[in-house]
Coordinates of C-alpha atoms and ligand atoms in Angstrom, one line a residue:
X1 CA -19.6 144.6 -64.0
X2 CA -20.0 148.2 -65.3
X3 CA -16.7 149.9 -67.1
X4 CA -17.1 153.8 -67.9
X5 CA -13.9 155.2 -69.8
X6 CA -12.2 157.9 -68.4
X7 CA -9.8 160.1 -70.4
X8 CA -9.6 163.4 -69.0
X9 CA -6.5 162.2 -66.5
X10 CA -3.1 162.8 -66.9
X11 CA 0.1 161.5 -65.7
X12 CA 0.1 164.4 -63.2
X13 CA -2.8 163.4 -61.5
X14 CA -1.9 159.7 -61.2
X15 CA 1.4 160.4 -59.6
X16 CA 0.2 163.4 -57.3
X17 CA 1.3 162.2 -53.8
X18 CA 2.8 159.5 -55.3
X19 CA 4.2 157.0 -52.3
X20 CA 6.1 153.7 -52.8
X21 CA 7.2 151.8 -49.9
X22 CA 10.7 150.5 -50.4
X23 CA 10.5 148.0 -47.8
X24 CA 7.3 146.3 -49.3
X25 CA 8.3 147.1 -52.8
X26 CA 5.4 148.8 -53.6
X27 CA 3.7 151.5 -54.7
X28 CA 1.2 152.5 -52.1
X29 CA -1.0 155.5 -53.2
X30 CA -1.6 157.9 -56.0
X31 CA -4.6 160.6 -57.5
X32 CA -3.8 162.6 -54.7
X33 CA -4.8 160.2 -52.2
X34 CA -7.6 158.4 -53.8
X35 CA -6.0 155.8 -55.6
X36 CA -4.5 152.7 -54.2
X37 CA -1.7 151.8 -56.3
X38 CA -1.4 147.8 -54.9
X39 CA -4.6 145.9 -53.3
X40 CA -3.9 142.9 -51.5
X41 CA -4.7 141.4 -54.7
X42 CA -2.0 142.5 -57.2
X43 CA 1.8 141.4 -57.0
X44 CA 5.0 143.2 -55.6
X45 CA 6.2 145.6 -58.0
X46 CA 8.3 143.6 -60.4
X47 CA 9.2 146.2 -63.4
X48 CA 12.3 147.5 -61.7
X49 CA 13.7 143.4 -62.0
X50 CA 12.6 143.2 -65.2
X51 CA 14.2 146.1 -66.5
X52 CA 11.0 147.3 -67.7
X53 CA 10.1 150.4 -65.9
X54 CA 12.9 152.7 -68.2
X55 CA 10.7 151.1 -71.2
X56 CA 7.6 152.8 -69.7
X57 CA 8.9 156.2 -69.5
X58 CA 11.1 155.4 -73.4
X59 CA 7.1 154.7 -74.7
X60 CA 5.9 158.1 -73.3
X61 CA 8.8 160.4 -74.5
X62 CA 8.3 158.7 -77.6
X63 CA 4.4 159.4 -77.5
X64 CA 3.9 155.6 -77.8
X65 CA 0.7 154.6 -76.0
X66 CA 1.4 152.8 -72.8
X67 CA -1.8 150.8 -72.6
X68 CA -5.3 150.8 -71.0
X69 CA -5.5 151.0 -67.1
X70 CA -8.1 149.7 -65.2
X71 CA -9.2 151.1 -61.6
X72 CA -12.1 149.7 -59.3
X73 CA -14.0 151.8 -58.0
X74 CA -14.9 151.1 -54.6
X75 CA -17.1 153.5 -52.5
X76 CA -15.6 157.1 -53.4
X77 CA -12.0 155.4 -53.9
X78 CA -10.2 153.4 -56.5
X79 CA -8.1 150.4 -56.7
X80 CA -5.5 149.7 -59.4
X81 CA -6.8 146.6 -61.2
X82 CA -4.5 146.9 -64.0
X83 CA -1.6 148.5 -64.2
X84 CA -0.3 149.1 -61.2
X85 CA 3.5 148.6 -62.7
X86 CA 3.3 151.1 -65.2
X87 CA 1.5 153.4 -62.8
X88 CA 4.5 152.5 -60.1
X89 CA 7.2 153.0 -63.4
X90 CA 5.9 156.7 -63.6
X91 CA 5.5 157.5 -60.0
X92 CA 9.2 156.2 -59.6
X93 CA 10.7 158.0 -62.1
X94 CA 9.0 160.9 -61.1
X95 CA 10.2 161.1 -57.5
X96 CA 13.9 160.6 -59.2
X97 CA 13.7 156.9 -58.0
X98 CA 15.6 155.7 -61.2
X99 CA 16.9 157.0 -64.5
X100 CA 16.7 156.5 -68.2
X101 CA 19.0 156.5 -70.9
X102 CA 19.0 159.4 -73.8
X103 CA 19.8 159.2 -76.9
X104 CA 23.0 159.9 -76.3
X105 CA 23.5 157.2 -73.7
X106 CA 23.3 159.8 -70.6
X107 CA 21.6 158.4 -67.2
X108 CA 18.8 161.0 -67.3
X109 CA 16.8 161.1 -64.0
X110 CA 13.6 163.0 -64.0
X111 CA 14.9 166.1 -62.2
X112 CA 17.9 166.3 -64.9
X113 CA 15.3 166.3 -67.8
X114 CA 14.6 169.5 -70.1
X115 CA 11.6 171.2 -69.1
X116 CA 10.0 170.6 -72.4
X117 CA 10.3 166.7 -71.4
X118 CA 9.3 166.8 -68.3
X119 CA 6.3 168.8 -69.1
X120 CA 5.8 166.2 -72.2
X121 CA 5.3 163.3 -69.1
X122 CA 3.1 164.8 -66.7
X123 CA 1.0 166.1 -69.5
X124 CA 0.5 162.7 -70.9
X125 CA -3.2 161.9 -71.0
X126 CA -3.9 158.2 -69.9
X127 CA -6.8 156.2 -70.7
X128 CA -8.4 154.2 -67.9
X129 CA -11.6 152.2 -67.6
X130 CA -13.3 152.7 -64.1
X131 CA -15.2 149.4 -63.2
X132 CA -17.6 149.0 -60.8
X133 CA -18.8 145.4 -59.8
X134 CA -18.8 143.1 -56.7
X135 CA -16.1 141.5 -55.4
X136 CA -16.4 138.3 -57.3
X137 CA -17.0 139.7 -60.4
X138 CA -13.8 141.9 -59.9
X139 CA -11.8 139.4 -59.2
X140 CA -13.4 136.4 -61.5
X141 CA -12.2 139.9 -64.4
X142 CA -8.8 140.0 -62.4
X143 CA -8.3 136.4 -63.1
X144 CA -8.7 136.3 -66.6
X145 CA -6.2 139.3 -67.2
X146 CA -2.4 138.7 -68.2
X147 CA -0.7 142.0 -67.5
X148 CA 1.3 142.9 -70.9
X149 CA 4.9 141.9 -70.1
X150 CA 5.3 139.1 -66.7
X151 CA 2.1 137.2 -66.6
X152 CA 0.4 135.9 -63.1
X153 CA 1.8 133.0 -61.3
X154 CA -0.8 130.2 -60.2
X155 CA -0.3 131.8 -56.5
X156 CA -0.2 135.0 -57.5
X157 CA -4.1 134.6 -58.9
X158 CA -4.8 132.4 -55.7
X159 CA -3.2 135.3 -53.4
X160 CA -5.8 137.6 -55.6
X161 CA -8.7 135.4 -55.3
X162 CA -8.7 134.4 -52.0
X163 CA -7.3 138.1 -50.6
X164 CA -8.0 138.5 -47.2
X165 CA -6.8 138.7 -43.6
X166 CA -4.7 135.5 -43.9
X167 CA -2.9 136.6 -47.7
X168 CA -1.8 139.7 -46.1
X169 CA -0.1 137.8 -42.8
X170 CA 1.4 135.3 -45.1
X171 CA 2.5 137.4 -47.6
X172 CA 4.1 139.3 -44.7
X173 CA 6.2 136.4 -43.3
X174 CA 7.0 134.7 -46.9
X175 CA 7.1 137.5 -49.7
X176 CA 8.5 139.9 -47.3
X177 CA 12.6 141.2 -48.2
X178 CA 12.5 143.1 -45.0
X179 CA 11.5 139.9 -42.8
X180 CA 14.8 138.8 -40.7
X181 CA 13.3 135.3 -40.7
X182 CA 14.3 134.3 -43.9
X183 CA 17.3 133.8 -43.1
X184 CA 16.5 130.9 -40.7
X185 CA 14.9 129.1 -44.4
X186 CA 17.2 131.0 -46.9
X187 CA 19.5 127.7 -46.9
X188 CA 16.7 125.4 -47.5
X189 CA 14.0 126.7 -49.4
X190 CA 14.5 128.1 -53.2
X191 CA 12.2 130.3 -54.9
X192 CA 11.7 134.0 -55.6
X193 CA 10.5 135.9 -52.8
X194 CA 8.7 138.8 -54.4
X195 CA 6.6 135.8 -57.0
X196 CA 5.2 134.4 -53.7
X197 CA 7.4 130.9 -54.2
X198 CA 8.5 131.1 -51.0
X199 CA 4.9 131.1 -49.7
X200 CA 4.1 128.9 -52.2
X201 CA 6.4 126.4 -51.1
X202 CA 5.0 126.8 -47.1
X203 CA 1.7 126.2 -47.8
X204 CA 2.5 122.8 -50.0
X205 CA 4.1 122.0 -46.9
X206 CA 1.2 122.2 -44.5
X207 CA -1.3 120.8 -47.0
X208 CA 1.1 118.2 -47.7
X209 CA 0.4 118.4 -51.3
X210 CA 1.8 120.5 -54.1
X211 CA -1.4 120.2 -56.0
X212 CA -2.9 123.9 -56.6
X213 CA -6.4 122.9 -55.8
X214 CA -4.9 121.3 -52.2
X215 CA -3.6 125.1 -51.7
X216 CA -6.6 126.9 -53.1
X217 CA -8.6 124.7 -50.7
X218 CA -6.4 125.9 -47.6
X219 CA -6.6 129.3 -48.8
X220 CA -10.1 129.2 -49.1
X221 CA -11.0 128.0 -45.7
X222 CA -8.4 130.1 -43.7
X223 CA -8.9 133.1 -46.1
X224 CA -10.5 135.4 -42.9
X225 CA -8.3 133.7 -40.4
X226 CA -6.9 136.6 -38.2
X227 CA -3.8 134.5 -37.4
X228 CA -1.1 132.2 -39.3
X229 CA -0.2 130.3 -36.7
X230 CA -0.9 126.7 -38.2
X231 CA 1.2 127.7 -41.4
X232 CA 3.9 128.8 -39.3
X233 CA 4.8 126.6 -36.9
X234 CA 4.1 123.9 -39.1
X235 CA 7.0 125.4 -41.2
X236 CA 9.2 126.4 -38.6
X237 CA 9.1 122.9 -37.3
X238 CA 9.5 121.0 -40.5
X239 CA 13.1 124.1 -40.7
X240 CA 13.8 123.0 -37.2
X241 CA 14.4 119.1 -37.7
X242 CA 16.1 119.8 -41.1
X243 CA 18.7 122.1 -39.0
X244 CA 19.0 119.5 -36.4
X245 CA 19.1 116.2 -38.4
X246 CA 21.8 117.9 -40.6
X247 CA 23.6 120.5 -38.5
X248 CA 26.2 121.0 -41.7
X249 CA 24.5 122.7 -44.6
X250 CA 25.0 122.2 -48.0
X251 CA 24.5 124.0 -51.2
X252 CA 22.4 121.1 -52.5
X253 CA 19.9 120.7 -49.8
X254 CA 18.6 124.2 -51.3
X255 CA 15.3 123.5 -52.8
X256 CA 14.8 119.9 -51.3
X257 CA 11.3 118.5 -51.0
X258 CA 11.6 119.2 -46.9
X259 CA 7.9 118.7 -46.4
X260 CA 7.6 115.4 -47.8
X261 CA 11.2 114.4 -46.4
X262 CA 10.0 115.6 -42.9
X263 CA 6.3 114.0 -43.0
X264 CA 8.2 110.4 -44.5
X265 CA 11.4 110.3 -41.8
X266 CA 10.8 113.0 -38.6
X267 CA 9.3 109.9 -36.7
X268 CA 12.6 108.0 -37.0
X269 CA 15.3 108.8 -34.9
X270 CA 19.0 109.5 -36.3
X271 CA 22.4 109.8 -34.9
X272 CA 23.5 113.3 -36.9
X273 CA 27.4 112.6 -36.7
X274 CA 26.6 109.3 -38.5
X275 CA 24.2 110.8 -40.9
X276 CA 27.5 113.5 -41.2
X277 CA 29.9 110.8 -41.8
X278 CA 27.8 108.8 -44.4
X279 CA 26.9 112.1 -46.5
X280 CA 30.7 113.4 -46.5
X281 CA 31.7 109.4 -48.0
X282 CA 28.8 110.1 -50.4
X283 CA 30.4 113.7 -51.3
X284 CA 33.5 112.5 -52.4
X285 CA 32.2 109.4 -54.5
X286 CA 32.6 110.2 -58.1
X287 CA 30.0 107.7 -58.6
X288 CA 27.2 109.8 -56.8
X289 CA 26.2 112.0 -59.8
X290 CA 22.8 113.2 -57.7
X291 CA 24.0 114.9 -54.4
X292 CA 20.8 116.3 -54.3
X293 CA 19.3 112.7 -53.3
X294 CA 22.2 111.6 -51.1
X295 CA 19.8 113.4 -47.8
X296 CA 16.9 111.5 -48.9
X297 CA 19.0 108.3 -49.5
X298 CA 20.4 108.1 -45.7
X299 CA 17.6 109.1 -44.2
X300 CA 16.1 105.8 -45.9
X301 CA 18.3 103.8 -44.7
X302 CA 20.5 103.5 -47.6
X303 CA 18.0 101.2 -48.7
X304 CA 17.1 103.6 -52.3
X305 CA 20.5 104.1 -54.6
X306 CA 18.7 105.0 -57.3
X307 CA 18.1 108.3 -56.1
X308 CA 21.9 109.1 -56.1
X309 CA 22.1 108.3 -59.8
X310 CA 25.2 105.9 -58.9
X311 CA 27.1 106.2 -62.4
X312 CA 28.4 102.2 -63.2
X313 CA 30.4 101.1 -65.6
X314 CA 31.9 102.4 -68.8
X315 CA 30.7 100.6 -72.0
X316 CA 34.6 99.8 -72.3
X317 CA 34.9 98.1 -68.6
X318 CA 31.2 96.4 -69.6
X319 CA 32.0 94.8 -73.1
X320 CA 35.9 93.5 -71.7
X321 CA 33.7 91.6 -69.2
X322 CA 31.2 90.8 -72.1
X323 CA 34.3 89.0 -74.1
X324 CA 36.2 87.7 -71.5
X325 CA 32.7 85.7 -70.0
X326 CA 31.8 84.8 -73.7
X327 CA 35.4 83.0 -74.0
X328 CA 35.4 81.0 -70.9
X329 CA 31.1 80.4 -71.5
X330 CA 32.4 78.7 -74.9
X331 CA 35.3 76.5 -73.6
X332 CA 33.4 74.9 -70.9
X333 CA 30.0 74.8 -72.7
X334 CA 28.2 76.5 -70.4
X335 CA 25.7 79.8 -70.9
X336 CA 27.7 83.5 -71.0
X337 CA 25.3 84.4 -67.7
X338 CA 26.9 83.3 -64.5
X339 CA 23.4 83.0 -62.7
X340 CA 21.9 80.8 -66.0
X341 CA 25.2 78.3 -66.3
X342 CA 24.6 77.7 -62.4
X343 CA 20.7 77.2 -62.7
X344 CA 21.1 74.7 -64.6
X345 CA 17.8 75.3 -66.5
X346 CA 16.8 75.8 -70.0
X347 CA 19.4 78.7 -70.4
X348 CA 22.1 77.0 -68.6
X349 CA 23.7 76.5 -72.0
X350 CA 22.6 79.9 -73.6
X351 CA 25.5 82.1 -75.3
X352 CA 23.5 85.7 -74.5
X353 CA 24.1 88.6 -77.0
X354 CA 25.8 92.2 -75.4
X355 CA 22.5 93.6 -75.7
X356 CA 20.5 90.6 -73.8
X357 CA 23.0 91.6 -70.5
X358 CA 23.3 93.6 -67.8
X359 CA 26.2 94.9 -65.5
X360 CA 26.5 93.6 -62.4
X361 CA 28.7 94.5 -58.9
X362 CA 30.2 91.1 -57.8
X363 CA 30.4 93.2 -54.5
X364 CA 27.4 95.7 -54.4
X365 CA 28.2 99.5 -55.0
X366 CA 25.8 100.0 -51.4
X367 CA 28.4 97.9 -49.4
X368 CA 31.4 99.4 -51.3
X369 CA 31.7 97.5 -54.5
X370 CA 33.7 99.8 -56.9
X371 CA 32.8 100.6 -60.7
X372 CA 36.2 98.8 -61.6
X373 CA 36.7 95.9 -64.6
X374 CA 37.2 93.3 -61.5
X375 CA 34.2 93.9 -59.8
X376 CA 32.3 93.9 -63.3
X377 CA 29.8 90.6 -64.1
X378 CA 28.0 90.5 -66.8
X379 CA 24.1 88.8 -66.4
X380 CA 21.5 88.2 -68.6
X381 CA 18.4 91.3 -68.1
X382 CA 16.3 88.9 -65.8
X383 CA 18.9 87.8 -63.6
X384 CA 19.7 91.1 -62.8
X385 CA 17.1 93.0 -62.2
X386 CA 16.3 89.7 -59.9
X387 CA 19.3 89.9 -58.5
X388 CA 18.4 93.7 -57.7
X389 CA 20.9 95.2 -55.3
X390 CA 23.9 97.5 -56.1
Ligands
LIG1 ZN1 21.0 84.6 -66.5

């Protein structure tokens, strides 16, 4: 790759004809016209989030330096490699997009500046490295980079290195604010729209695999594909039986492993006002500290408590038992454990310590057993984890 320094451009000529596209959140062109402010292979503009963009125009009233920019130079027109947010920062401020503080603690946009300031901006010389080098080499550079301030996401470099046809469609259904679809997934799917989580999560879905190289390798081999269609309907469908499995939503079913849950349970069929009935009981059970796995848990069966992180007894309940076991176990002669005194075995007469036992539901938690002192047994640690249910 060949880099030639270039310091003869000022802020002026950057942000002549200076466009950013609110919808896409981006800055589109600058140089008059020759310079494109956002290839396919950097991120949505995130400075204005981050609270960063004032900083950029604070460093240049200040005469700080703001940092080396990088363009590509492609045919007889150039590509923002790096810096493409501080490049936005200025064009925005410029076109009275947003305003700074003074020293005084005044909003200051651009047009209310002194002259003297505003003049002090535009005349700002920048320093930029023009590169010239094949695709590969670009982008193996582009990779290696960590933009001062928000670093790269793993897919934000796998949106860059696999750019193409299929990045831009994606991008357009799943990083995309003005896209009306979202709100069909909004309930379901967490992530942050504009760091490409939301595609992130789609495409874990239709590889089945949250592992990056599973993604890369779809990326990879759809990268030209003029069409999304696979990743789509695959991820409308997977929406689509969540919606109609559980017609009530809940705030916890937000972020939910839906791919997995869909692939593991969409070929059994469920009754959704029974599903309804058992998640509501599971609602209002104190001793359900993970509503997050209660969907997971009926759609199993009810078979898999441990994902509800069922909450049992308090130590207090648990060493009353403890004592009151250890009393009777002495009278009669017989071993503290239940299970061991009736076995009749080598333990059968074994006093266990507090720490040797277990609680146990007399009635199991799964078919109602309460987290109450009477339905509290103590057994030793092998009988129950044989005895196993809840
Ligand atoms: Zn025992």
């Amino acid at each position: 790759m060949k880099t030639t320094l270039k310091t003869d451009l000022t802020v002026a000529d950057i942000c002549e004809g200076f466009e950013f596209d609110k919808a896409e959140n981006k800055g589109l062109f600058g140089w008059s016209g020759r310079l494109t402010i956002q290839p396919e292979y950097q991120r949505n503009y995130l400075y204005a989030d981050a609270n960063m963009e004032t900083a950029v125009i604070d460093s240049i009233l200040r005469g700080y330096p703001i940092g080396l920019l990088y363009f590509n130079r492609v045919g007889g027109r150039y590509e923002v490699l790096d810096g493409q947010q501080r490049i936005t920062s200025l064009g925005r401020y410029i076109k009275n997009l947003f305003p700074i503080k003074d020293e005084g603690g005044h909003q200051q946009y651009y047009k209310s500046l002194a002259k003297n300031l505003q003049d002090l901006i535009l005349q700002t010389p920048l320093t930029i490295y023009i590169c010239e080098g094949t695709e590969d080499e670009i982008k193996a550079w582009f990779k290696t980079i960590n933009i001062a301030g928000i670093a790269l996401n793993a897919q934000e470099i796998s949106n860059s290195v696999y750019s193409g046809s299929f990045v831009t469609l994606a991008k357009a259904e799943y990083s995309n604010s003005q896209n009306y679809r979202q709100t069909m997934w909004r309930s379901y799917v967490r992530g942050n729209l504009q760091r490409q989580e939301i595609l992130q999560v789609a495409l874990s879905w239709v590889v089945k695999s949250s592992e990056r190289e599973a993604i890369d390798d779809y990326m990879s081999r759809h990268r030209h594909d003029d069409n999304i269609d696979e990743l789509k309907n695959y991820f409308d469908g997977v929406i689509h039986w969540v919606e109609t499995t559980f017609p009530e939503v809940y705030d916890e079913m937000c972020g939910l492993e839906w791919g997995r849950l869909y692939e593991t349970y969409h070929g059994n069929s469920y009754d959704a006002a029974e599903l309804k009935a058992e998640i509501e009981k599971l609602y209002e059970d104190d001793a359900v500290t993970d509503k997050r796995g209660i969907f997971e848990y009926v759609l199993g069966g009810g078979t898999e408590p441990k994902l509800l992180h069922v909450r049992f007894f308090e130590e207090s309940v648990k060493k009353s038992a403890y004592a009151r076991q250890k009393k009777i176990a002495e009278q009669i002669g017989k071993s503290n454990c239940p299970l061991c005194a009736q076995g009749g075995g080598r333990n059968a007469k074994k006093i266990w310590k507090y720490s040797e036992m277990d609680a146990d539901h007399v009635e199991a938690w799964s078919r109602g057993g309460a987290s109450t002192a009477d339905n509290c047994q103590m057994l030793c640690k092998v009988h129950n984890r044989a005895k196993g249910n809840f």
